Amino acid sequence: MNYNNIEKYLSAPRLNRYLRASDASKKKALQIYRTNLRLSQAFYPVLNLFETFFRNALHGEISLFFNDTDWIVNQRNHFMTDKSLAGTSFFLKKEVERAEIKIYKKSKSIHSSKVIAEQSFGFWTSFFDPHHFKIIQGVAISTFPYKPKDVNRKAIAFMLREIREFRNRVYHNEPICFKGNIVDFSQAIQIRKYILEITSWIDPKLLAVMIYYDNIMNKIPQHYHRRELICY
């Protein structure tokens, strides 16, 4: 892998951070870049599984609350339009409508399962924001029947926000191995911890599935491991 060729197609601004972290060594910069890429690759199955587990578990709890598995379309003009959600610019309703338009253009047939699959991770995590959490009477917390008793909505919302922001960096090919201009994997290790922890709160049996596909720690150079952060 030649640095100049890579720079031509990745762009200098994208690689400059790696260069700064390697004391201007192009060889070392490419090594860090490769490590970052492999680490991002390792996060894909874990993030994908987590998002699916979380979405389906939350959907199940909201379905029970409304006694309606099609709540996502049937509630579009009900709780999603409540005046208490004006501060969110009626985010949920707009996201459902956006999905319906997209689906209709493709197939002319709108089903709740398609609308559910079309929603972003942010749509689902928003149910732990105060306005949305309150309007469905806190039912979202039931997504985690195995959580510790002292873990509340605020704590879960924080962890989900951290995972979502990290996920977006992975999916947009942004670096996940820095703290400032220093190579640092502590956040990646912490996000992995959050993912495994929250998954166990949904159902401890899901951890075996997650761990089977988890290769994250193997992609972090041994000398960067922070033992106090490694769990599971």
Coordinates of N, CA and C in Angstrom, one line a residue:
M1 N 0.9 -1.2 0.0 CA 0.0 0.0 0.0 C 0.9 1.2 0.0
N2 N 0.9 2.0 -1.1 CA 1.7 3.2 -1.2 C 0.9 4.4 -0.7
Y3 N 1.6 5.2 0.2 CA 0.9 6.3 0.9 C 0.4 7.3 -0.1
N4 N 1.2 7.7 -1.1 CA 0.8 8.7 -2.1 C -0.4 8.3 -2.9
N5 N -0.4 7.0 -3.3 CA -1.6 6.5 -4.0 C -2.8 6.5 -3.2
I6 N -2.7 6.1 -2.0 CA -3.8 6.1 -1.1 C -4.3 7.5 -0.8
E7 N -3.4 8.4 -0.6 CA -3.8 9.8 -0.3 C -4.5 10.4 -1.5
K8 N -4.2 10.0 -2.7 CA -4.8 10.5 -3.9 C -6.3 10.2 -3.9
Y9 N -6.7 9.0 -3.5 CA -8.1 8.6 -3.5 C -8.8 8.8 -2.2
L10 N -8.1 8.8 -1.1 CA -8.8 9.0 0.2 C -8.8 10.5 0.6
S11 N -7.9 11.3 0.0 CA -7.7 12.7 0.3 C -6.8 13.0 1.4
A12 N -6.0 14.0 1.3 CA -5.0 14.4 2.3 C -5.7 14.8 3.6
P13 N -6.8 15.5 3.6 CA -7.4 15.9 4.9 C -7.8 14.6 5.7
R14 N -8.3 13.6 5.0 CA -8.7 12.3 5.7 C -7.5 11.6 6.4
L15 N -6.4 11.7 5.7 CA -5.2 11.0 6.2 C -4.3 11.8 7.1
N16 N -4.5 13.1 7.1 CA -3.6 14.0 7.9 C -3.7 13.7 9.4
R17 N -4.8 13.3 9.9 CA -5.0 12.9 11.3 C -4.1 11.7 11.6
Y18 N -4.0 10.8 10.8 CA -3.2 9.6 11.0 C -1.7 10.0 10.9
L19 N -1.4 10.9 10.0 CA 0.0 11.4 9.9 C 0.4 12.1 11.1
R20 N -0.4 13.0 11.6 CA -0.1 13.7 12.9 C 0.1 12.8 14.0
A21 N -0.7 11.7 14.1 CA -0.6 10.8 15.2 C 0.6 9.9 15.1
S22 N 1.3 9.9 13.9 CA 2.4 9.0 13.7 C 3.7 9.8 13.6
D23 N 3.7 11.0 14.0 CA 4.9 11.9 13.9 C 5.4 12.0 12.5
A24 N 4.5 12.2 11.6 CA 4.8 12.4 10.2 C 5.4 11.2 9.5
S25 N 5.3 10.0 10.1 CA 5.8 8.8 9.4 C 4.6 8.2 8.6
K26 N 4.8 8.2 7.3 CA 3.8 7.7 6.3 C 3.6 6.2 6.5
K27 N 4.6 5.5 6.8 CA 4.5 4.1 7.0 C 3.6 3.8 8.2
K28 N 3.9 4.5 9.3 CA 3.2 4.3 10.5 C 1.7 4.8 10.4
A29 N 1.6 5.9 9.6 CA 0.2 6.4 9.4 C -0.7 5.4 8.7
L30 N -0.1 4.7 7.7 CA -0.8 3.7 7.0 C -1.2 2.5 7.9
Q31 N -0.2 2.2 8.8 CA -0.5 1.1 9.8 C -1.7 1.4 10.7
I32 N -1.7 2.7 11.1 CA -2.8 3.1 12.0 C -4.1 3.1 11.2
Y33 N -4.0 3.6 10.0 CA -5.2 3.6 9.1 C -5.8 2.2 8.9
R34 N -4.9 1.2 8.6 CA -5.3 -0.1 8.5 C -6.0 -0.7 9.7
T35 N -5.4 -0.4 10.9 CA -5.9 -0.9 12.1 C -7.3 -0.3 12.4
N36 N -7.5 1.0 12.1 CA -8.8 1.7 12.2 C -9.8 1.0 11.3
L37 N -9.4 0.7 10.1 CA -10.3 0.1 9.1 C -10.7 -1.3 9.6
R38 N -9.8 -2.1 10.1 CA -10.1 -3.4 10.5 C -11.0 -3.4 11.8
L39 N -10.7 -2.4 12.6 CA -11.6 -2.3 13.8 C -13.0 -1.9 13.4
S40 N -13.1 -1.0 12.5 CA -14.5 -0.6 12.0 C -15.2 -1.8 11.4
Q41 N -14.4 -2.6 10.7 CA -15.0 -3.8 10.1 C -15.5 -4.7 11.1
A42 N -14.8 -4.9 12.2 CA -15.2 -5.8 13.3 C -16.4 -5.3 14.0
F43 N -16.7 -4.0 14.0 CA -17.9 -3.5 14.7 C -19.1 -3.7 13.9
Y44 N -19.0 -3.9 12.6 CA -20.2 -4.0 11.7 C -21.2 -5.1 12.2
P45 N -20.8 -6.4 12.3 CA -21.8 -7.4 12.8 C -22.3 -7.1 14.2
V46 N -21.5 -6.6 15.1 CA -21.9 -6.4 16.4 C -23.0 -5.2 16.5
L47 N -22.7 -4.2 15.7 CA -23.6 -3.0 15.7 C -24.9 -3.5 15.0
N48 N -24.8 -4.2 13.9 CA -26.0 -4.7 13.2 C -26.9 -5.6 14.1
L49 N -26.3 -6.5 14.8 CA -27.0 -7.4 15.7 C -27.7 -6.6 16.8
F50 N -26.9 -5.7 17.4 CA -27.4 -4.9 18.5 C -28.6 -4.0 18.1
E51 N -28.5 -3.4 16.9 CA -29.6 -2.6 16.4 C -30.9 -3.4 16.2
T52 N -30.7 -4.6 15.6 CA -31.8 -5.4 15.4 C -32.5 -6.0 16.6
F53 N -31.7 -6.4 17.6 CA -32.2 -6.9 18.8 C -33.0 -5.8 19.6
F54 N -32.3 -4.6 19.6 CA -32.9 -3.5 20.4 C -34.2 -3.1 19.7
R55 N -34.2 -2.9 18.4 CA -35.4 -2.5 17.6 C -36.6 -3.4 17.8
N56 N -36.3 -4.7 17.7 CA -37.4 -5.7 17.8 C -37.9 -5.8 19.2
A57 N -37.0 -5.7 20.2 CA -37.5 -5.8 21.5 C -38.3 -4.6 21.9
L58 N -37.9 -3.4 21.5 CA -38.7 -2.2 21.8 C -40.0 -2.2 21.0
H59 N -40.0 -2.6 19.8 CA -41.2 -2.7 19.0 C -42.2 -3.7 19.7
G60 N -41.7 -4.8 20.2 CA -42.6 -5.7 20.9 C -43.2 -5.1 22.1
E61 N -42.5 -4.3 22.9 CA -43.0 -3.7 24.1 C -44.1 -2.6 23.8
I62 N -43.8 -1.8 22.7 CA -44.8 -0.8 22.3 C -46.0 -1.4 21.7
S63 N -45.8 -2.6 21.0 CA -47.0 -3.3 20.5 C -47.9 -3.8 21.6
L64 N -47.3 -4.3 22.7 CA -48.1 -4.7 23.8 C -48.8 -3.5 24.5
F65 N -48.1 -2.4 24.6 CA -48.7 -1.2 25.2 C -50.0 -0.7 24.4
F66 N -49.9 -0.7 23.1 CA -51.1 -0.3 22.3 C -52.0 -1.5 21.9
N67 N -51.5 -2.7 22.3 CA -52.3 -3.9 21.8 C -52.4 -3.9 20.3
D68 N -51.4 -3.5 19.6 CA -51.4 -3.3 18.2 C -50.0 -3.5 17.6
T69 N -49.8 -4.5 16.8 CA -48.5 -4.7 16.2 C -48.3 -3.8 15.0
D70 N -49.3 -3.1 14.6 CA -49.2 -2.1 13.5 C -49.2 -0.6 14.1
W71 N -48.8 -0.5 15.3 CA -48.9 0.8 16.0 C -48.1 1.9 15.2
I72 N -47.0 1.5 14.5 CA -46.1 2.5 13.9 C -46.8 3.2 12.8
V73 N -47.8 2.6 12.2 CA -48.6 3.3 11.2 C -49.9 3.8 11.8
N74 N -50.5 3.1 12.6 CA -51.8 3.4 13.2 C -51.7 4.6 14.2
Q75 N -50.5 4.8 14.8 CA -50.4 5.9 15.8 C -49.8 7.1 15.2
R76 N -49.6 7.1 13.9 CA -48.9 8.3 13.2 C -49.7 9.6 13.5
N77 N -51.0 9.5 13.4 CA -51.8 10.7 13.7 C -52.5 10.7 15.0
H78 N -51.9 9.9 15.9 CA -52.4 9.9 17.3 C -51.3 10.4 18.3
F79 N -50.7 9.5 19.0 CA -49.7 10.0 20.0 C -48.5 10.7 19.3
M80 N -48.2 10.4 18.1 CA -47.1 11.1 17.4 C -47.4 12.5 17.1
T81 N -48.7 12.9 17.2 CA -49.0 14.3 16.9 C -49.4 15.1 18.2
D82 N -49.2 14.5 19.3 CA -49.5 15.1 20.6 C -48.7 16.4 20.7
K83 N -49.4 17.5 21.2 CA -48.8 18.8 21.3 C -47.6 18.8 22.2
S84 N -47.4 17.9 23.1 CA -46.2 17.8 23.9 C -45.0 17.5 23.1
L85 N -45.2 17.0 21.9 CA -44.0 16.6 21.1 C -43.6 17.8 20.1
A86 N -44.2 18.9 20.3 CA -43.9 20.0 19.4 C -42.4 20.4 19.4
G87 N -41.9 20.2 20.6 CA -40.5 20.6 20.8 C -39.5 19.6 20.0
T88 N -40.0 18.5 19.6 CA -39.3 17.5 18.8 C -39.5 17.7 17.3
S89 N -40.3 18.7 17.0 CA -40.8 19.0 15.6 C -41.5 17.7 15.1
F90 N -42.2 17.0 16.0 CA -42.9 15.8 15.6 C -42.1 14.8 14.8
F91 N -40.9 14.6 15.4 CA -39.9 13.8 14.8 C -40.4 12.4 14.4
L92 N -41.1 11.7 15.3 CA -41.5 10.3 15.0 C -42.5 10.3 13.8
K93 N -43.5 11.2 13.8 CA -44.4 11.3 12.7 C -43.7 11.6 11.4
K94 N -42.8 12.5 11.4 CA -42.1 12.8 10.1 C -41.3 11.7 9.6
E95 N -40.7 10.9 10.5 CA -39.9 9.7 10.1 C -40.8 8.6 9.5
V96 N -41.9 8.4 10.1 CA -42.9 7.4 9.6 C -43.4 7.9 8.2
E97 N -43.7 9.1 8.1 CA -44.2 9.6 6.8 C -43.1 9.5 5.7
R98 N -41.9 9.8 6.1 CA -40.8 9.7 5.2 C -40.6 8.3 4.7
A99 N -40.7 7.4 5.6 CA -40.6 5.9 5.3 C -41.7 5.5 4.4
E100 N -42.9 5.9 4.7 CA -44.1 5.5 3.9 C -44.0 6.0 2.4
I101 N -43.5 7.3 2.3 CA -43.3 7.8 0.9 C -42.3 7.0 0.1
K102 N -41.2 6.7 0.8 CA -40.1 5.9 0.2 C -40.6 4.5 -0.2
I103 N -41.3 3.9 0.7 CA -41.8 2.5 0.4 C -42.9 2.6 -0.7
Y104 N -43.7 3.5 -0.7 CA -44.8 3.6 -1.7 C -44.2 3.8 -3.1
K105 N -43.2 4.6 -3.2 CA -42.5 4.8 -4.5 C -41.9 3.5 -5.0
K106 N -41.5 2.7 -4.1 CA -40.9 1.4 -4.6 C -41.9 0.3 -4.9
S107 N -42.9 0.2 -4.0 CA -43.8 -1.0 -4.2 C -45.3 -0.7 -4.2
K108 N -45.7 0.5 -3.9 CA -47.1 0.9 -3.9 C -47.8 0.3 -2.8
S109 N -47.1 -0.5 -2.0 CA -47.8 -1.2 -0.9 C -47.1 -1.0 0.4
I110 N -47.8 -0.4 1.4 CA -47.2 0.0 2.7 C -47.7 -0.9 3.8
H111 N -46.7 -1.6 4.4 CA -47.0 -2.5 5.5 C -46.1 -2.0 6.7
S112 N -46.7 -2.2 7.9 CA -46.0 -1.8 9.1 C -44.6 -2.4 9.2
S113 N -44.4 -3.6 8.8 CA -43.1 -4.3 8.9 C -42.1 -3.6 8.0
K114 N -42.5 -3.1 6.9 CA -41.6 -2.3 6.0 C -41.3 -1.0 6.6
V115 N -42.2 -0.3 7.2 CA -42.0 1.0 7.9 C -41.0 0.8 9.1
I116 N -41.2 -0.3 9.8 CA -40.3 -0.6 10.9 C -38.9 -0.8 10.4
A117 N -38.7 -1.6 9.4 CA -37.4 -1.8 8.8 C -36.7 -0.6 8.3
E118 N -37.5 0.4 7.8 CA -37.0 1.6 7.2 C -36.5 2.6 8.2
Q119 N -36.9 2.4 9.5 CA -36.5 3.5 10.5 C -35.1 3.4 10.9
S120 N -34.5 4.6 11.1 CA -33.1 4.7 11.5 C -33.0 4.3 13.0
F121 N -31.7 4.0 13.4 CA -31.4 3.7 14.8 C -31.9 4.8 15.7
G122 N -31.7 6.1 15.2 CA -32.1 7.3 15.9 C -33.6 7.3 16.2
F123 N -34.4 6.8 15.4 CA -35.9 6.7 15.6 C -36.1 5.9 16.9
W124 N -35.5 4.7 17.0 CA -35.7 3.8 18.1 C -35.1 4.4 19.4
T125 N -33.9 4.9 19.3 CA -33.3 5.4 20.6 C -34.0 6.7 21.1
S126 N -34.8 7.3 20.2 CA -35.5 8.6 20.6 C -36.6 8.2 21.6
F127 N -37.0 7.0 21.7 CA -38.1 6.6 22.7 C -37.5 6.7 24.1
F128 N -36.2 6.9 24.3 CA -35.7 7.1 25.6 C -35.4 8.6 25.9
D129 N -35.7 9.5 24.9 CA -35.7 10.9 25.2 C -36.9 11.2 26.0
P130 N -36.8 12.2 26.9 CA -37.9 12.5 27.9 C -39.3 12.6 27.3
H131 N -39.5 13.4 26.2 CA -40.8 13.6 25.6 C -41.5 12.3 25.2
H132 N -40.7 11.6 24.4 CA -41.2 10.3 23.8 C -41.4 9.3 24.9
F133 N -40.5 9.2 25.8 CA -40.6 8.3 26.9 C -41.8 8.5 27.7
K134 N -42.1 9.7 28.0 CA -43.3 10.1 28.9 C -44.6 9.8 28.2
I135 N -44.7 10.1 26.9 CA -46.0 10.0 26.2 C -46.5 8.6 26.1
I136 N -45.5 7.6 26.1 CA -46.0 6.2 26.1 C -45.8 5.6 27.5
Q137 N -45.9 6.5 28.5 CA -45.9 6.1 29.9 C -44.7 5.2 30.3
G138 N -43.5 5.5 29.7 CA -42.3 4.9 30.2 C -42.2 3.4 29.8
V139 N -43.1 3.0 28.9 CA -43.1 1.5 28.5 C -41.7 1.1 27.9
A140 N -41.0 2.0 27.3 CA -39.7 1.7 26.6 C -38.8 1.0 27.6
I141 N -38.8 1.3 28.9 CA -37.9 0.7 29.8 C -38.1 -0.8 30.0
S142 N -39.3 -1.2 29.6 CA -39.6 -2.7 29.7 C -38.8 -3.5 28.6
T143 N -38.2 -2.8 27.7 CA -37.3 -3.4 26.7 C -36.2 -4.2 27.4
F144 N -35.9 -3.7 28.6 CA -34.7 -4.3 29.4 C -35.1 -4.9 30.7
P145 N -35.8 -6.1 30.6 CA -36.3 -6.7 31.9 C -35.2 -7.2 32.8
Y146 N -34.0 -7.4 32.2 CA -32.8 -7.9 33.0 C -31.9 -6.8 33.5
K147 N -32.2 -5.6 33.3 CA -31.3 -4.5 33.7 C -31.3 -4.4 35.2
P148 N -30.1 -3.9 35.8 CA -30.1 -3.6 37.2 C -31.2 -2.6 37.7
K149 N -31.7 -2.8 38.9 CA -32.8 -1.9 39.3 C -32.4 -0.4 39.4
D150 N -31.1 -0.1 39.6 CA -30.7 1.3 39.7 C -30.4 1.9 38.4
V151 N -30.6 1.2 37.3 CA -30.4 1.8 35.9 C -31.7 2.4 35.5
N152 N -31.7 3.7 35.2 CA -32.9 4.4 34.8 C -32.9 4.8 33.4
R153 N -34.0 5.5 33.0 CA -34.1 6.0 31.6 C -32.9 6.9 31.2
K154 N -32.5 7.8 32.1 CA -31.4 8.7 31.7 C -30.1 8.0 31.4
A155 N -29.8 7.0 32.2 CA -28.6 6.2 32.0 C -28.6 5.4 30.7
I156 N -29.8 4.8 30.4 CA -29.9 4.1 29.2 C -29.8 5.0 28.0
A157 N -30.5 6.2 28.1 CA -30.5 7.2 27.0 C -29.0 7.6 26.7
F158 N -28.2 7.8 27.8 CA -26.8 8.2 27.6 C -26.1 7.1 26.8
M159 N -26.2 5.9 27.2 CA -25.5 4.8 26.6 C -25.9 4.6 25.2
L160 N -27.2 4.7 24.9 CA -27.7 4.6 23.5 C -27.2 5.7 22.6
R161 N -27.1 6.9 23.2 CA -26.6 8.1 22.4 C -25.2 7.9 22.1
E162 N -24.4 7.4 23.0 CA -23.0 7.1 22.8 C -22.8 6.0 21.7
I163 N -23.6 5.0 21.8 CA -23.5 3.9 20.8 C -23.9 4.5 19.4
R164 N -25.0 5.3 19.4 CA -25.5 5.8 18.1 C -24.5 6.7 17.4
E165 N -23.8 7.6 18.2 CA -22.8 8.5 17.6 C -21.6 7.7 17.1
F166 N -21.2 6.7 17.9 CA -20.1 5.9 17.5 C -20.4 5.1 16.2
R167 N -21.6 4.6 16.2 CA -22.1 3.8 15.0 C -22.1 4.7 13.8
N168 N -22.5 5.9 13.9 CA -22.5 6.8 12.8 C -21.1 7.1 12.2
R169 N -20.2 7.2 13.1 CA -18.8 7.4 12.7 C -18.3 6.1 11.9
V170 N -18.6 5.0 12.4 CA -18.2 3.7 11.8 C -18.8 3.7 10.4
Y171 N -20.1 3.9 10.3 CA -20.9 3.8 9.0 C -20.5 4.9 8.0
H172 N -19.9 6.0 8.5 CA -19.5 7.1 7.6 C -18.0 7.1 7.4
N173 N -17.4 6.0 7.7 CA -15.9 5.9 7.5 C -15.1 6.9 8.2
E174 N -15.5 7.3 9.4 CA -14.7 8.3 10.2 C -13.9 7.5 11.2
P175 N -12.7 8.0 11.6 CA -11.8 7.3 12.5 C -12.4 7.1 13.8
I176 N -12.1 5.9 14.4 CA -12.6 5.6 15.7 C -11.5 5.2 16.7
C177 N -10.3 5.6 16.3 CA -9.1 5.2 17.1 C -8.3 6.3 17.6
F178 N -9.0 7.5 17.8 CA -8.3 8.7 18.3 C -8.9 9.3 19.5
K179 N -8.1 9.9 20.3 CA -8.5 10.9 21.3 C -7.7 12.1 21.1
G180 N -8.3 13.1 20.5 CA -7.5 14.2 20.0 C -6.7 13.7 18.8
N181 N -5.4 14.0 18.9 CA -4.4 13.5 17.9 C -3.6 12.3 18.4
I182 N -4.1 11.7 19.5 CA -3.4 10.5 20.0 C -4.2 9.2 19.7
V183 N -3.4 8.2 19.3 CA -4.1 6.9 19.0 C -4.6 6.4 20.3
D184 N -5.9 6.1 20.4 CA -6.5 5.7 21.6 C -7.8 4.9 21.3
F185 N -7.8 3.7 21.9 CA -9.0 2.8 21.6 C -9.9 2.7 22.7
S186 N -9.8 3.5 23.7 CA -10.6 3.4 24.9 C -12.1 3.6 24.6
Q187 N -12.4 4.5 23.7 CA -13.9 4.7 23.4 C -14.4 3.4 22.7
A188 N -13.7 2.9 21.8 CA -14.1 1.7 21.1 C -14.4 0.6 22.1
I189 N -13.5 0.4 23.0 CA -13.6 -0.6 24.1 C -14.8 -0.3 24.9
Q190 N -15.1 0.9 25.3 CA -16.2 1.3 26.1 C -17.5 1.1 25.3
I191 N -17.6 1.4 24.1 CA -18.8 1.2 23.3 C -19.1 -0.3 23.2
R192 N -18.1 -1.1 23.0 CA -18.3 -2.6 23.0 C -18.9 -3.0 24.3
K193 N -18.4 -2.5 25.4 CA -18.9 -2.8 26.7 C -20.4 -2.4 26.9
Y194 N -20.7 -1.2 26.4 CA -22.1 -0.8 26.4 C -23.0 -1.7 25.6
I195 N -22.6 -2.1 24.4 CA -23.4 -2.9 23.6 C -23.6 -4.3 24.2
L196 N -22.6 -4.9 24.8 CA -22.8 -6.2 25.4 C -23.6 -6.1 26.7
E197 N -23.4 -5.0 27.4 CA -24.2 -4.8 28.6 C -25.7 -4.7 28.3
I198 N -26.0 -3.8 27.4 CA -27.4 -3.5 27.1 C -28.0 -4.8 26.5
T199 N -27.3 -5.5 25.6 CA -27.8 -6.7 25.1 C -28.2 -7.7 26.2
S200 N -27.4 -7.8 27.2 CA -27.7 -8.7 28.3 C -28.9 -8.3 29.1
W201 N -29.2 -7.0 29.0 CA -30.4 -6.5 29.7 C -31.7 -6.8 28.9
I202 N -31.5 -7.0 27.6 CA -32.7 -7.4 26.8 C -33.0 -8.9 27.1
D203 N -31.9 -9.7 27.0 CA -32.0 -11.1 27.3 C -30.6 -11.7 27.4
P204 N -30.2 -12.2 28.5 CA -28.8 -12.7 28.7 C -28.4 -13.7 27.6
K205 N -29.4 -14.5 27.1 CA -29.2 -15.5 26.1 C -28.7 -15.0 24.8
L206 N -28.9 -13.7 24.6 CA -28.5 -13.1 23.3 C -27.0 -12.8 23.3
L207 N -26.4 -12.8 24.5 CA -25.0 -12.5 24.6 C -24.1 -13.6 23.8
A208 N -24.6 -14.8 23.8 CA -23.9 -15.9 23.2 C -23.8 -15.6 21.7
V209 N -24.9 -15.1 21.1 CA -25.0 -14.8 19.7 C -24.0 -13.7 19.4
M210 N -24.1 -12.6 20.2 CA -23.3 -11.4 20.0 C -21.8 -11.8 20.1
I211 N -21.4 -12.5 21.1 CA -20.0 -12.8 21.3 C -19.5 -13.7 20.2
Y212 N -20.3 -14.6 19.6 CA -19.9 -15.4 18.5 C -19.3 -14.6 17.4
Y213 N -20.0 -13.4 17.1 CA -19.6 -12.6 16.0 C -18.6 -11.4 16.5
D214 N -18.3 -11.4 17.7 CA -17.5 -10.3 18.3 C -16.0 -10.6 18.1
N215 N -15.4 -9.8 17.3 CA -13.9 -10.0 17.0 C -13.2 -8.6 17.3
I216 N -13.9 -7.8 18.0 CA -13.4 -6.4 18.2 C -12.0 -6.3 18.9
M217 N -11.9 -7.0 20.0 CA -10.7 -6.9 20.8 C -9.5 -7.5 20.1
N218 N -9.7 -8.4 19.2 CA -8.6 -9.0 18.4 C -8.1 -8.0 17.4
K219 N -8.8 -6.9 17.1 CA -8.4 -5.9 16.1 C -7.6 -4.7 16.7
I220 N -7.6 -4.7 18.0 CA -6.9 -3.7 18.8 C -5.5 -4.2 19.1
P221 N -4.4 -3.5 18.7 CA -3.1 -4.0 19.1 C -3.0 -4.2 20.6
Q222 N -2.3 -5.3 21.0 CA -2.2 -5.7 22.4 C -1.7 -4.6 23.3
H223 N -0.8 -3.8 22.8 CA -0.2 -2.8 23.7 C -1.1 -1.6 23.9
Y224 N -2.2 -1.5 23.2 CA -3.2 -0.5 23.4 C -4.3 -0.9 24.3
H225 N -4.4 -2.2 24.7 CA -5.5 -2.6 25.5 C -5.5 -1.9 26.9
R226 N -6.7 -1.5 27.3 CA -6.9 -1.0 28.6 C -7.6 -2.0 29.5
R227 N -6.9 -2.8 30.3 CA -7.5 -3.9 30.9 C -8.7 -3.6 31.8
E228 N -8.6 -2.4 32.4 CA -9.7 -2.0 33.3 C -11.0 -1.8 32.5
L229 N -11.0 -1.6 31.2 CA -12.2 -1.4 30.4 C -12.7 -2.6 29.7
I230 N -11.9 -3.7 29.7 CA -12.3 -4.9 28.9 C -13.2 -5.7 29.8
C231 N -14.3 -6.1 29.2 CA -15.3 -6.9 30.0 C -15.9 -8.0 29.0
Y232 N -16.6 -8.9 29.6 CA -17.2 -10.0 28.8 C -16.2 -10.7 28.0

